[in-house]
Structures are given as structure tokens and as C-alpha cells.
Amino acid sequence: TGLLARELGGRRAAQGLAAGAVLIAPSILATTAFYSMNAFEPLVWAGAALILMRILRAPEPGSALAPWLWLGLLLGLGLLNKISILLLGAGLAVGLLATPARRHFKRPGPWVAAGVALAVFAPAAAA
């Protein structure tokens, strides 16, 4: 969360406030107080948001495929943990389609990310 605040232009105080707010948020404390699959879901959501934000803020859209690969890997691992990550993937896709960022769908990045996520999840889906 602190990194997301930095990506949005927040200085050190804003980054610390954002990270501290998440650190003491009751919903986070309740779901991460014991080991369960729910403890990892906020990490996947925040990580996916950070990667996508960096992709969208890149100077040349679609120039690098590596961030999309990382996004696909993160979403695939998230799917192995909890199937509700499908909601995150659908939300990211709708968010891209509903904004001028839809231009990314003309390049291979989003499609590669979806393919990597499905490839990572495929063995668990087949079981």
C-alpha cells in the first residue's frame, strides 16, 4: 500500500500513513491473525494493483512484456490460493476496457498475462 501511494505521487508521510492505515485496519487484522488462504488474498490484490499501475504509467504503453508476465504469474498463483481472484482479473479487464487504457488490448501484454495465469492455474483446475 505504501508503494501504491508512492506510485500515485505521495511523499514519505503519505506512504507511511497509507501503510500504517492498512497495518491497523480491522479487516486486515481479522483475516490475517491466523494462517489461512484469506491472509494472502490482500497481498495478491495489492500486488496486482501495483503492477498494473506501473504498466499504465509507463512512458511507452505496451513496450515491455515483463510486467504483464509478472501480473499473470501473480494472478495465477492467486488463483491457486483462492478462486475469488477471478473477480480481480475480471475487474482489471473491465477497468481497462472502460478507460482509454483499452489500447493495451491491441498489444500482446494483457493476453500473455491471461495465458500465464491460466497456465499456472490449469493443473489445479484439472484436478
CSV table of C-alpha atoms in Angstrom, one decimal:
chain,number,residue,atom,x,y,z
A,1,THR,CA,0.0,0.0,0.0
A,2,GLY,CA,2.9,2.3,0.7
A,3,LEU,CA,4.3,1.6,-2.8
A,4,LEU,CA,0.9,2.3,-4.3
A,5,ALA,CA,0.9,5.7,-2.5
A,6,ARG,CA,4.3,6.4,-3.9
A,7,GLU,CA,3.2,5.5,-7.4
A,8,LEU,CA,0.4,8.0,-7.1
A,9,GLY,CA,2.8,10.7,-6.1
A,10,GLY,CA,2.6,10.6,-2.3
A,11,ARG,CA,5.6,11.7,-0.4
A,12,ARG,CA,7.1,9.8,2.6
A,13,ALA,CA,4.4,10.9,5.0
A,14,ALA,CA,1.6,9.8,2.7
A,15,GLN,CA,3.3,6.5,2.1
A,16,GLY,CA,3.7,5.9,5.8
A,17,LEU,CA,0.1,6.9,6.5
A,18,ALA,CA,-1.2,4.6,3.8
A,19,ALA,CA,0.9,1.7,5.0
A,20,GLY,CA,0.1,2.3,8.6
A,21,ALA,CA,-3.7,2.5,7.9
A,22,VAL,CA,-3.6,-0.9,6.3
A,23,LEU,CA,-1.4,-2.3,9.1
A,24,ILE,CA,-4.0,-1.5,11.7
A,25,ALA,CA,-7.2,-1.9,9.6
A,26,PRO,CA,-9.6,-4.2,11.5
A,27,SER,CA,-10.5,-6.3,8.4
A,28,ILE,CA,-6.8,-7.0,7.6
A,29,LEU,CA,-6.1,-7.8,11.3
A,30,ALA,CA,-9.1,-10.2,11.4
A,31,THR,CA,-8.3,-12.1,8.2
A,32,THR,CA,-4.5,-12.3,8.8
A,33,ALA,CA,-4.4,-13.0,12.5
A,34,PHE,CA,-4.3,-16.7,11.8
A,35,TYR,CA,-2.9,-18.8,8.9
A,36,SER,CA,-5.5,-19.2,6.2
A,37,MET,CA,-5.9,-18.7,2.5
A,38,ASN,CA,-7.6,-15.3,3.3
A,39,ALA,CA,-4.3,-13.9,4.6
A,40,PHE,CA,-2.7,-14.0,1.1
A,41,GLU,CA,-5.6,-12.5,-0.9
A,42,PRO,CA,-5.0,-8.8,0.1
A,43,LEU,CA,-1.3,-9.3,-0.9
A,44,VAL,CA,-2.4,-10.5,-4.4
A,45,TRP,CA,-4.9,-7.7,-4.8
A,46,ALA,CA,-2.4,-5.0,-3.8
A,47,GLY,CA,0.4,-6.5,-5.8
A,48,ALA,CA,-1.8,-6.8,-8.9
A,49,ALA,CA,-2.8,-3.1,-8.5
A,50,LEU,CA,0.8,-2.0,-8.1
A,51,ILE,CA,1.9,-3.9,-11.2
A,52,LEU,CA,-1.0,-2.7,-13.3
A,53,MET,CA,-0.4,0.9,-12.1
A,54,ARG,CA,3.2,0.7,-13.2
A,55,ILE,CA,2.2,-0.7,-16.6
A,56,LEU,CA,-0.3,2.1,-17.1
A,57,ARG,CA,2.2,4.8,-16.0
A,58,ALA,CA,5.0,3.5,-18.3
A,59,PRO,CA,6.1,6.1,-20.9
A,60,GLU,CA,5.5,3.9,-23.9
A,61,PRO,CA,2.3,1.8,-23.5
A,62,GLY,CA,2.8,-1.9,-24.2
A,63,SER,CA,6.6,-1.6,-24.8
A,64,ALA,CA,7.6,-4.1,-22.1
A,65,LEU,CA,6.1,-7.5,-21.8
A,66,ALA,CA,7.8,-8.4,-18.5
A,67,PRO,CA,5.3,-6.5,-16.2
A,68,TRP,CA,2.5,-8.3,-17.9
A,69,LEU,CA,4.2,-11.7,-17.3
A,70,TRP,CA,4.6,-10.8,-13.6
A,71,LEU,CA,0.9,-9.8,-13.4
A,72,GLY,CA,-0.1,-13.1,-15.0
A,73,LEU,CA,2.1,-15.1,-12.6
A,74,LEU,CA,0.8,-13.2,-9.6
A,75,LEU,CA,-2.8,-13.8,-10.7
A,76,GLY,CA,-2.1,-17.4,-11.4
A,77,LEU,CA,-0.6,-18.0,-8.0
A,78,GLY,CA,-3.5,-16.1,-6.5
A,79,LEU,CA,-5.9,-18.4,-8.3
A,80,LEU,CA,-4.2,-21.4,-6.8
A,81,ASN,CA,-4.8,-19.9,-3.4
A,82,LYS,CA,-8.4,-18.7,-3.8
A,83,ILE,CA,-10.7,-18.8,-6.8
A,84,SER,CA,-12.1,-15.3,-5.9
A,85,ILE,CA,-9.1,-13.9,-7.7
A,86,LEU,CA,-11.2,-14.4,-10.8
A,87,LEU,CA,-13.2,-11.3,-9.6
A,88,LEU,CA,-9.9,-9.3,-9.5
A,89,GLY,CA,-9.0,-10.4,-13.1
A,90,ALA,CA,-12.5,-9.6,-14.4
A,91,GLY,CA,-12.4,-6.2,-12.6
A,92,LEU,CA,-9.0,-5.4,-14.1
A,93,ALA,CA,-10.2,-6.4,-17.6
A,94,VAL,CA,-13.4,-4.3,-17.3
A,95,GLY,CA,-11.4,-1.4,-15.9
A,96,LEU,CA,-9.0,-1.5,-18.8
A,97,LEU,CA,-11.9,-1.8,-21.3
A,98,ALA,CA,-13.9,1.1,-19.8
A,99,THR,CA,-11.0,3.6,-20.0
A,100,PRO,CA,-8.6,4.8,-22.7
A,101,ALA,CA,-6.2,2.1,-21.4
A,102,ARG,CA,-8.2,-0.3,-23.7
A,103,ARG,CA,-5.4,0.4,-26.2
A,104,HIS,CA,-3.4,-2.2,-24.3
A,105,PHE,CA,-5.6,-4.9,-25.7
A,106,LYS,CA,-4.2,-4.3,-29.2
A,107,ARG,CA,-0.8,-5.5,-27.9
A,108,PRO,CA,0.1,-8.9,-26.6
A,109,GLY,CA,0.6,-7.9,-22.9
A,110,PRO,CA,-2.9,-8.5,-21.4
A,111,TRP,CA,-3.3,-11.7,-23.5
A,112,VAL,CA,0.0,-13.0,-22.3
A,113,ALA,CA,-0.9,-12.2,-18.7
A,114,ALA,CA,-4.2,-14.1,-19.0
A,115,GLY,CA,-2.4,-17.0,-20.6
A,116,VAL,CA,0.2,-17.2,-17.9
A,117,ALA,CA,-2.4,-17.0,-15.2
A,118,LEU,CA,-4.4,-19.8,-16.8
A,119,ALA,CA,-1.3,-21.9,-17.4
A,120,VAL,CA,-0.3,-21.6,-13.7
A,121,PHE,CA,-3.9,-22.4,-12.6
A,122,ALA,CA,-4.5,-25.2,-15.1
A,123,PRO,CA,-3.2,-28.1,-13.1
A,124,ALA,CA,-5.4,-27.2,-10.1
A,125,ALA,CA,-8.4,-26.7,-12.4
A,126,ALA,CA,-7.9,-30.1,-13.9
A,127,ALA,CA,-7.7,-31.9,-10.6
